[in-house]
Tab-separated table of C-alpha atoms in Angstrom:
chain	number	residue	atom	x	y	z
C	1	MET	CA	-100.529	-6.462	44.984
C	2	ASN	CA	-103.590	-7.026	42.836
C	3	ILE	CA	-102.867	-7.817	39.189
C	4	GLY	CA	-104.887	-7.326	36.063
C	5	LEU	CA	-103.443	-9.906	33.673
C	6	LEU	CA	-103.666	-9.164	29.944
C	7	GLY	CA	-103.409	-12.449	28.072
C	8	PHE	CA	-103.668	-16.072	29.143
C	9	GLY	CA	-101.405	-18.013	26.827
C	10	VAL	CA	-98.336	-20.035	27.785
C	11	VAL	CA	-96.765	-17.269	29.897
C	12	GLY	CA	-100.036	-15.943	31.303
C	13	GLY	CA	-100.942	-19.399	32.548
C	14	GLY	CA	-97.538	-19.677	34.191
C	15	ILE	CA	-98.007	-16.342	35.961
C	16	LEU	CA	-101.355	-17.428	37.381
C	17	GLU	CA	-99.882	-20.719	38.599
C	18	LEU	CA	-96.848	-19.034	40.221
C	19	THR	CA	-99.012	-16.515	42.078
C	20	GLN	CA	-101.712	-18.890	43.276
C	21	GLY	CA	-101.462	-19.504	47.000
C	22	ARG	CA	-99.281	-16.450	47.636
C	23	GLY	CA	-100.447	-13.920	50.170
C	24	ASP	CA	-98.716	-10.929	48.641
C	25	ILE	CA	-99.686	-11.141	44.939
C	26	THR	CA	-103.126	-11.937	43.573
C	27	VAL	CA	-104.322	-12.127	39.970
C	28	SER	CA	-107.685	-10.382	40.266
C	29	ARG	CA	-108.837	-10.313	36.628
C	30	VAL	CA	-107.655	-11.837	33.355
C	31	LEU	CA	-108.397	-10.174	30.023
C	32	LEU	CA	-109.244	-12.700	27.294
C	33	ARG	CA	-110.010	-12.450	23.606
C	34	SER	CA	-111.958	-15.721	23.699
C	35	PRO	CA	-112.914	-18.259	26.399
C	36	LYS	CA	-109.996	-20.251	27.832
C	37	PRO	CA	-110.145	-23.362	30.015
C	38	GLY	CA	-108.287	-23.447	33.299
C	39	LEU	CA	-109.361	-20.090	34.746
C	40	PRO	CA	-110.957	-19.999	38.191
C	41	GLU	CA	-114.521	-18.693	38.122
C	42	GLY	CA	-114.914	-14.914	38.146
C	43	LEU	CA	-111.452	-14.019	36.853
C	44	ALA	CA	-112.179	-13.770	33.123
C	45	THR	CA	-113.223	-10.558	31.398
C	46	TYR	CA	-113.441	-9.547	27.765
C	47	ASP	CA	-113.492	-5.803	28.467
C	48	PHE	CA	-110.251	-4.027	29.403
C	49	ASN	CA	-112.270	-1.352	31.220
C	50	ASP	CA	-113.128	-3.937	33.870
C	51	ILE	CA	-109.422	-3.909	34.759
C	52	LEU	CA	-108.750	-0.228	34.101
C	53	CYS	CA	-111.613	0.982	36.281
C	54	ASP	CA	-111.073	-1.495	39.126
C	55	GLU	CA	-109.453	0.551	41.892
C	56	ARG	CA	-108.278	-2.620	43.657
C	57	ILE	CA	-105.975	-3.465	40.743
C	58	ASP	CA	-102.704	-1.589	41.151
C	59	THR	CA	-100.581	-3.439	38.563
C	60	VAL	CA	-101.282	-4.446	34.971
C	61	VAL	CA	-99.255	-7.381	33.625
C	62	GLU	CA	-99.221	-7.503	29.812
C	63	VAL	CA	-98.355	-10.812	28.137
C	64	MET	CA	-100.740	-10.656	25.182
C	65	GLY	CA	-98.018	-9.658	22.701
C	66	GLY	CA	-98.146	-7.451	19.616
C	67	LEU	CA	-98.174	-3.667	19.413
C	68	HIS	CA	-101.890	-2.967	19.378
C	69	PRO	CA	-103.978	-2.902	21.478
C	70	ALA	CA	-101.159	-3.655	23.959
C	71	TYR	CA	-99.779	-0.105	23.643
C	72	GLU	CA	-103.167	1.482	24.227
C	73	TYR	CA	-103.849	-0.770	27.210
C	74	VAL	CA	-100.567	-0.181	29.047
C	75	THR	CA	-100.564	3.574	28.445
C	76	ALA	CA	-104.147	3.802	29.710
C	77	ALA	CA	-103.117	1.816	32.794
C	78	MET	CA	-100.196	4.140	33.547
C	79	GLU	CA	-102.391	7.213	32.979
C	80	ARG	CA	-104.685	5.737	35.606
C	81	GLY	CA	-101.783	5.364	38.057
C	82	LYS	CA	-101.266	1.622	37.689
C	83	ASN	CA	-97.857	-0.057	37.475
C	84	VAL	CA	-97.059	-2.028	34.322
C	85	VAL	CA	-95.038	-5.240	33.919
C	86	THR	CA	-94.635	-6.656	30.426
C	87	ALA	CA	-92.800	-9.419	28.569
C	88	ASN	CA	-93.506	-7.749	25.220
C	89	LYS	CA	-90.188	-6.925	23.536
C	90	ALA	CA	-91.844	-5.583	20.374
C	91	LEU	CA	-93.841	-3.094	22.451
C	92	ILE	CA	-90.878	-1.877	24.524
C	93	ALA	CA	-88.538	-1.589	21.517
C	94	ALA	CA	-91.061	0.325	19.405
C	95	TYR	CA	-92.327	2.686	22.122
C	96	TYR	CA	-89.349	2.834	24.474
C	97	ARG	CA	-89.204	6.613	24.859
C	98	GLU	CA	-92.978	7.053	25.153
C	99	LEU	CA	-93.459	4.321	27.747
C	100	THR	CA	-90.477	5.160	29.938
C	101	GLY	CA	-91.392	8.848	29.796
C	102	LEU	CA	-95.008	8.205	30.756
C	103	ALA	CA	-94.019	5.971	33.664
C	104	LYS	CA	-91.732	8.696	35.002
C	105	GLU	CA	-94.399	11.373	34.525
C	106	LYS	CA	-97.076	9.385	36.352
C	107	GLY	CA	-94.783	8.046	39.078
C	108	VAL	CA	-95.580	4.413	38.321
C	109	ALA	CA	-93.359	1.413	37.708
C	110	LEU	CA	-92.537	0.011	34.271
C	111	ARG	CA	-90.663	-3.296	34.268
C	112	CYS	CA	-89.830	-5.601	31.332
C	113	THR	CA	-87.168	-8.061	32.530
C	114	ALA	CA	-88.801	-10.998	30.739
C	115	ALA	CA	-88.772	-9.127	27.410
C	116	VAL	CA	-85.044	-9.803	26.937
C	117	GLY	CA	-83.721	-13.254	27.770
C	118	GLY	CA	-86.974	-14.861	28.925
C	119	GLY	CA	-85.979	-16.430	32.227
C	120	ILE	CA	-82.495	-14.860	32.397
C	121	PRO	CA	-82.261	-11.931	34.862
C	122	TRP	CA	-80.305	-9.995	32.241
C	123	LEU	CA	-81.768	-6.491	32.428
C	124	VAL	CA	-81.706	-6.345	36.232
C	125	ASN	CA	-78.035	-7.329	36.247
C	126	LEU	CA	-77.244	-4.866	33.453
C	127	ALA	CA	-78.772	-2.128	35.602
C	128	ARG	CA	-76.769	-3.357	38.598
C	129	ILE	CA	-73.509	-3.246	36.646
C	130	LYS	CA	-74.274	0.334	35.574
C	131	ARG	CA	-74.508	1.523	39.180
C	132	LEU	CA	-70.725	1.324	39.597
C	133	ASP	CA	-69.299	0.845	36.127
C	134	THR	CA	-69.405	2.079	32.540
C	135	VAL	CA	-70.775	-0.379	30.008
C	136	CYS	CA	-68.726	-0.677	26.826
C	137	ALA	CA	-70.613	-3.396	24.943
C	138	VAL	CA	-73.586	-5.755	25.170
C	139	GLY	CA	-74.754	-8.621	23.003
C	140	GLY	CA	-74.720	-12.341	22.376
C	141	ILE	CA	-77.234	-15.097	21.705
C	142	MET	CA	-80.663	-13.623	22.401
C	143	ASN	CA	-82.976	-15.932	20.467
C	144	GLY	CA	-83.553	-19.565	21.373
C	145	THR	CA	-85.205	-20.589	18.100
C	146	THR	CA	-82.248	-19.610	15.932
C	147	ASN	CA	-79.751	-21.083	18.373
C	148	PHE	CA	-81.642	-24.382	18.344
C	149	ILE	CA	-81.443	-24.430	14.539
C	150	MET	CA	-77.769	-23.481	14.332
C	151	ASP	CA	-76.782	-25.894	17.096
C	152	ALA	CA	-78.613	-28.770	15.396
C	153	MET	CA	-77.025	-27.987	12.031
C	154	HIS	CA	-73.575	-28.189	13.615
C	155	ARG	CA	-74.303	-31.489	15.350
C	156	ALA	CA	-75.422	-33.400	12.260
C	157	PRO	CA	-75.641	-32.649	8.536
C	158	VAL	CA	-79.182	-31.358	8.002
C	159	ASP	CA	-80.671	-28.765	5.695
C	160	PHE	CA	-82.259	-25.631	7.086
C	161	PRO	CA	-85.876	-26.425	6.032
C	162	ALA	CA	-85.763	-29.811	7.779
C	163	ILE	CA	-84.451	-28.489	11.095
C	164	LEU	CA	-86.863	-25.542	10.997
C	165	LYS	CA	-89.731	-28.013	10.652
C	166	GLU	CA	-88.404	-29.928	13.672
C	167	ALA	CA	-88.142	-26.697	15.679
C	168	GLN	CA	-91.781	-25.947	14.858
C	169	ALA	CA	-92.860	-29.454	15.866
C	170	LEU	CA	-91.094	-29.044	19.235
C	171	GLY	CA	-92.708	-25.655	19.826
C	172	TYR	CA	-89.429	-23.727	19.559
C	173	ALA	CA	-90.504	-21.941	16.363
C	174	GLU	CA	-93.803	-20.345	15.423
C	175	ALA	CA	-95.896	-21.420	12.440
C	176	ASP	CA	-94.590	-18.208	10.844
C	177	PRO	CA	-90.956	-18.167	12.019
C	178	SER	CA	-89.980	-14.969	10.172
C	179	ALA	CA	-89.443	-12.819	13.279
C	180	ASP	CA	-86.925	-15.344	14.610
C	181	ILE	CA	-85.026	-16.523	11.529
C	182	ASP	CA	-84.885	-13.081	9.885
C	183	GLY	CA	-83.498	-11.517	13.072
C	184	ASP	CA	-86.401	-9.212	14.014
C	185	ASP	CA	-86.835	-10.732	17.481
C	186	ILE	CA	-83.163	-10.539	18.409
C	187	ARG	CA	-82.961	-6.992	16.993
C	188	ARG	CA	-85.732	-5.854	19.342
C	189	LYS	CA	-83.986	-7.395	22.335
C	190	LEU	CA	-80.703	-5.791	21.316
C	191	CYS	CA	-82.381	-2.413	20.985
C	192	ILE	CA	-83.807	-2.589	24.511
C	193	SER	CA	-80.465	-3.770	25.920
C	194	ALA	CA	-78.499	-1.052	24.131
C	195	ASN	CA	-80.959	1.650	25.181
C	196	ILE	CA	-80.509	0.686	28.820
C	197	ALA	CA	-76.754	0.098	28.577
C	198	PHE	CA	-76.007	3.429	26.917
C	199	ASP	CA	-78.909	5.587	28.199
C	200	ALA	CA	-80.043	5.850	24.596
C	201	VAL	CA	-83.141	5.722	22.436
C	202	LEU	CA	-82.366	3.885	19.209
C	203	ASP	CA	-84.568	3.438	16.168
C	204	GLU	CA	-85.029	-0.322	16.403
C	205	THR	CA	-86.050	-0.777	12.775
C	206	ALA	CA	-82.862	0.967	11.561
C	207	ILE	CA	-80.455	-1.463	13.266
C	208	PRO	CA	-78.699	-3.404	10.443
C	209	THR	CA	-79.807	-7.032	10.535
C	210	PHE	CA	-79.204	-10.226	8.565
C	211	GLY	CA	-80.817	-13.520	9.607
C	212	ILE	CA	-80.168	-17.223	9.095
C	213	ARG	CA	-82.932	-18.084	6.607
C	214	THR	CA	-80.447	-18.816	3.792
C	215	VAL	CA	-77.770	-20.805	5.643
C	216	THR	CA	-77.050	-24.288	4.219
C	217	ALA	CA	-75.486	-27.506	5.442
C	218	ALA	CA	-72.594	-26.832	3.032
C	219	ASP	CA	-71.953	-23.471	4.739
C	220	ILE	CA	-71.840	-25.190	8.135
C	221	ALA	CA	-69.419	-27.815	6.825
C	222	ALA	CA	-67.106	-25.066	5.549
C	223	PHE	CA	-67.193	-23.303	8.935
C	224	LYS	CA	-66.440	-26.499	10.860
C	225	SER	CA	-63.533	-27.360	8.582
C	226	HIS	CA	-61.903	-24.054	9.529
C	227	GLY	CA	-62.558	-24.400	13.276
C	228	PHE	CA	-65.571	-22.107	13.506
C	229	VAL	CA	-69.127	-22.342	14.808
C	230	CYS	CA	-71.895	-20.107	13.463
C	231	ARG	CA	-74.394	-18.391	15.762
C	232	LEU	CA	-76.850	-15.540	15.186
C	233	LEU	CA	-75.413	-12.817	17.409
C	234	ALA	CA	-76.479	-9.345	18.430
C	235	ALA	CA	-73.826	-6.723	19.182
C	236	ALA	CA	-73.884	-3.141	20.453
C	237	GLU	CA	-71.134	-0.887	21.719
C	238	ALA	CA	-70.602	2.760	22.477
C	239	ALA	CA	-69.381	4.643	19.398
C	240	GLU	CA	-67.922	8.095	18.847
C	241	ASN	CA	-71.166	9.503	17.475
C	242	GLY	CA	-73.771	7.256	19.035
C	243	VAL	CA	-74.157	3.489	19.313
C	244	CYS	CA	-72.867	0.805	16.951
C	245	ALA	CA	-75.533	-1.920	16.949
C	246	TYR	CA	-76.143	-4.745	14.496
C	247	VAL	CA	-77.365	-8.352	14.184
C	248	GLU	CA	-75.691	-10.931	11.957
C	249	PRO	CA	-74.716	-14.601	11.737
C	250	THR	CA	-71.245	-14.724	13.261
C	251	LEU	CA	-68.435	-17.244	13.122
C	252	VAL	CA	-66.812	-17.768	16.508
C	253	ALA	CA	-63.937	-20.078	17.367
C	254	ALA	CA	-65.044	-23.507	18.582
C	255	SER	CA	-63.432	-22.691	21.956
C	256	GLU	CA	-65.592	-19.587	22.563
C	257	LEU	CA	-68.491	-19.584	25.048
C	258	GLU	CA	-71.081	-18.885	22.349
C	259	ALA	CA	-70.017	-21.976	20.416
C	260	ALA	CA	-71.000	-24.221	23.340
C	261	VAL	CA	-74.510	-22.842	23.905
C	262	PRO	CA	-76.877	-25.770	23.211
C	263	ALA	CA	-80.406	-26.086	21.896
C	264	ASN	CA	-82.703	-23.150	22.671
C	265	TYR	CA	-80.555	-21.553	25.376
C	266	ASN	CA	-79.329	-17.948	25.393
C	267	LEU	CA	-76.004	-16.408	26.366
C	268	ILE	CA	-76.058	-12.633	26.826
C	269	SER	CA	-72.911	-10.715	27.744
C	270	CYS	CA	-71.928	-7.300	29.042
C	271	THR	CA	-68.438	-5.847	28.885
C	272	ALA	CA	-67.724	-2.960	31.275
C	273	GLU	CA	-64.614	-0.909	31.971
C	274	GLY	CA	-64.047	-2.209	35.488
C	275	VAL	CA	-65.438	-5.740	35.702
C	276	GLY	CA	-64.691	-6.753	32.118
C	277	ARG	CA	-66.981	-9.328	30.534
C	278	GLN	CA	-69.867	-10.951	32.406
C	279	SER	CA	-72.127	-13.480	30.684
C	280	PHE	CA	-75.613	-14.693	31.603
C	281	PHE	CA	-76.731	-18.135	30.458
C	282	GLY	CA	-80.141	-19.737	30.687
C	283	GLN	CA	-83.535	-20.433	29.184
C	284	GLY	CA	-84.417	-17.657	26.782
C	285	ALA	CA	-88.096	-18.601	26.647
C	286	GLY	CA	-90.616	-21.033	28.090
C	287	ARG	CA	-93.622	-21.008	30.385
C	288	PHE	CA	-92.057	-20.878	33.838
C	289	PRO	CA	-88.705	-19.218	33.054
C	290	THR	CA	-90.494	-16.257	31.440
C	291	ALA	CA	-93.385	-16.184	33.905
C	292	GLY	CA	-90.860	-16.299	36.743
C	293	ASN	CA	-89.165	-13.115	35.584
C	294	VAL	CA	-92.547	-11.408	35.248
C	295	VAL	CA	-93.468	-12.308	38.819
C	296	GLN	CA	-89.991	-11.268	40.004
C	297	ASP	CA	-90.681	-7.832	38.505
C	298	CYS	CA	-93.936	-7.702	40.452
C	299	LEU	CA	-92.057	-8.553	43.655
C	300	THR	CA	-89.544	-5.790	42.909
C	301	ILE	CA	-92.393	-3.279	42.664
C	302	LEU	CA	-94.037	-4.690	45.770
C	303	ALA	CA	-90.778	-4.090	47.651
C	304	GLY	CA	-91.062	-0.389	46.811
C	305	ASN	CA	-88.721	-0.169	43.807
C	306	LYS	CA	-90.534	1.629	40.989
C	307	SER	CA	-87.429	2.607	39.046
C	308	PHE	CA	-86.773	1.572	35.455
C	309	TYR	CA	-83.389	0.023	34.600
C	310	THR	CA	-82.018	3.475	33.757
C	311	ASP	CA	-83.331	6.980	34.371
C	312	LYS	CA	-82.004	8.431	31.087
C	313	ALA	CA	-83.323	8.074	27.558
C	314	VAL	CA	-81.566	10.323	25.032
C	315	PRO	CA	-82.157	9.788	21.276
C	316	ALA	CA	-78.934	8.402	19.787
C	317	ALA	CA	-77.696	7.848	16.252
C	318	LEU	CA	-76.511	4.513	14.917
C	319	ASP	CA	-72.788	4.828	14.181
C	320	GLY	CA	-71.016	1.880	12.582
C	321	SER	CA	-68.160	3.871	11.096
C	322	ALA	CA	-65.451	2.217	13.216
C	323	GLU	CA	-66.623	-1.410	13.100
C	324	ALA	CA	-64.914	-3.682	10.558
C	325	HIS	CA	-64.116	-7.396	10.333
C	326	PRO	CA	-63.865	-10.154	7.688
C	327	TYR	CA	-66.948	-11.885	6.314
C	328	TYR	CA	-67.855	-15.226	4.827
C	329	VAL	CA	-70.046	-14.628	1.772
C	330	ARG	CA	-71.816	-17.121	-0.461
C	331	THR	CA	-73.617	-15.790	-3.508
C	332	ALA	CA	-74.296	-16.928	-7.054
C	333	ALA	CA	-74.086	-13.338	-8.264
C	334	PRO	CA	-70.746	-11.817	-7.175
C	335	ASP	CA	-70.263	-8.186	-8.161
C	336	ASP	CA	-67.315	-5.836	-8.490
C	337	PHE	CA	-67.485	-4.850	-4.814
C	338	LEU	CA	-67.318	-8.450	-3.619
C	339	ARG	CA	-64.488	-9.303	-5.994
C	340	SER	CA	-62.547	-6.259	-4.753
C	341	VAL	CA	-62.617	-7.448	-1.117
C	342	THR	CA	-62.190	-11.215	-1.663
C	343	ALA	CA	-59.233	-12.615	0.294
C	344	ASP	CA	-59.839	-16.389	0.343
C	345	THR	CA	-62.174	-19.162	-0.822
C	346	TRP	CA	-64.031	-21.591	1.471
C	347	GLY	CA	-65.961	-24.197	-0.525
C	348	SER	CA	-68.710	-22.393	-2.404
C	349	GLY	CA	-68.151	-19.209	-0.405
C	350	ILE	CA	-65.434	-16.593	-0.129
C	351	VAL	CA	-63.837	-14.790	2.796
C	352	THR	CA	-63.337	-11.064	2.581
C	353	ALA	CA	-60.722	-8.748	3.967
C	354	ALA	CA	-61.925	-6.604	6.881
C	355	CYS	CA	-65.033	-4.724	5.737
C	356	ASN	CA	-67.126	-2.080	7.449
C	357	SER	CA	-70.017	-3.975	9.016
C	358	TYR	CA	-72.717	-1.436	8.212
C	359	GLU	CA	-71.607	-1.302	4.587
C	360	MET	CA	-71.457	-5.099	4.370
C	361	LEU	CA	-74.893	-5.591	5.898
C	362	ALA	CA	-76.357	-2.973	3.557
C	363	TRP	CA	-74.703	-4.745	0.598
C	364	ALA	CA	-76.110	-8.102	1.733
C	365	LYS	CA	-79.628	-6.690	2.028
C	366	ARG	CA	-79.417	-5.369	-1.543
C	367	GLN	CA	-77.790	-8.601	-2.748
C	368	LEU	CA	-80.799	-10.657	-1.670
C	369	ALA	CA	-82.746	-9.018	-4.482
C	370	ALA	CA	-80.243	-10.340	-7.039
C	371	ASP	CA	-79.615	-13.647	-5.253
C	372	PRO	CA	-82.324	-14.663	-2.726
C	373	ALA	CA	-80.097	-17.549	-1.554
C	374	CYS	CA	-77.179	-15.251	-0.594
C	375	PHE	CA	-75.732	-15.795	2.896
C	376	ILE	CA	-73.168	-13.841	4.893
C	377	ALA	CA	-71.578	-14.282	8.304
C	378	GLY	CA	-69.180	-12.033	10.173
C	379	ILE	CA	-65.922	-13.617	11.353
C	380	ARG	CA	-64.961	-12.709	14.894
């Protein structure tokens, strides 16, 4: 296999290192935006056409990130008959139907195992479960940055801004951490997982989402005093009229698996009719964990398997009509709705009776306009 590598950042460098010295996979060209040290002579190019028009290159590996020009590059590669492997969750979530459809039309492989879970072989095992069983639900901790923050806040009293700064210093959070702390990253991973689990095509941007930006040390203290641990969780399950999918901070009992997940690790679970719950734990990001899953995808293709994780992609509606549970809510501007569902008081927050999750998440999104410091968490 001859690879055209798009991008040479942390993951791209790991891919080159893992493939060097192998006899079956060779990185033939590397597309750069600007000169980068560490590349063997002759590999670098600044023109994608050098990769697209090179008949020796049969597989394009995209780790440059972003939607554009990544979308144009990978679609051009598939049109040309080249396989595509990507770690780009934003790309797959936004163009799921187009990319899977084009791969099928052109008879090429499209693989994206590293896009969800980094180094965890989550998508390949989800596909394996589906061969013999019916998936009922998927979800869990899918973002290492937010788990690092929440885990640290539970271990010692610290305010959110301080621990976010530490996460940035350690390289766990970007200079602009919005995609992580506001839940966009985990929402994209949930969308891909739910699409594969339920043979669906969901509108990723429509999945209700609330992040952890406004959580405080006082909130954490209230949770701990009642035996709970807070994690940012993704959840999706089959619903009567589509798929119920959402992302929210969630309080889990201190004895639950999610409560024990440390630092920047992930824990992603699948519940199926026959095997019940299976959970996959590991590094959700990082140079070699992520690069390893990319190269594993290349080896899968090299072995002759060009299939995606599912062969169906049917547009599906988001249906949260049957999902309800209590919530912790802290706001300085309670309204009539919140007062009507209040069941208890925890410190500066309240606990509601069971509320429809889609309605509660929509209320919380609106509430941020009246109270930018508002925070909510589902109670499981």
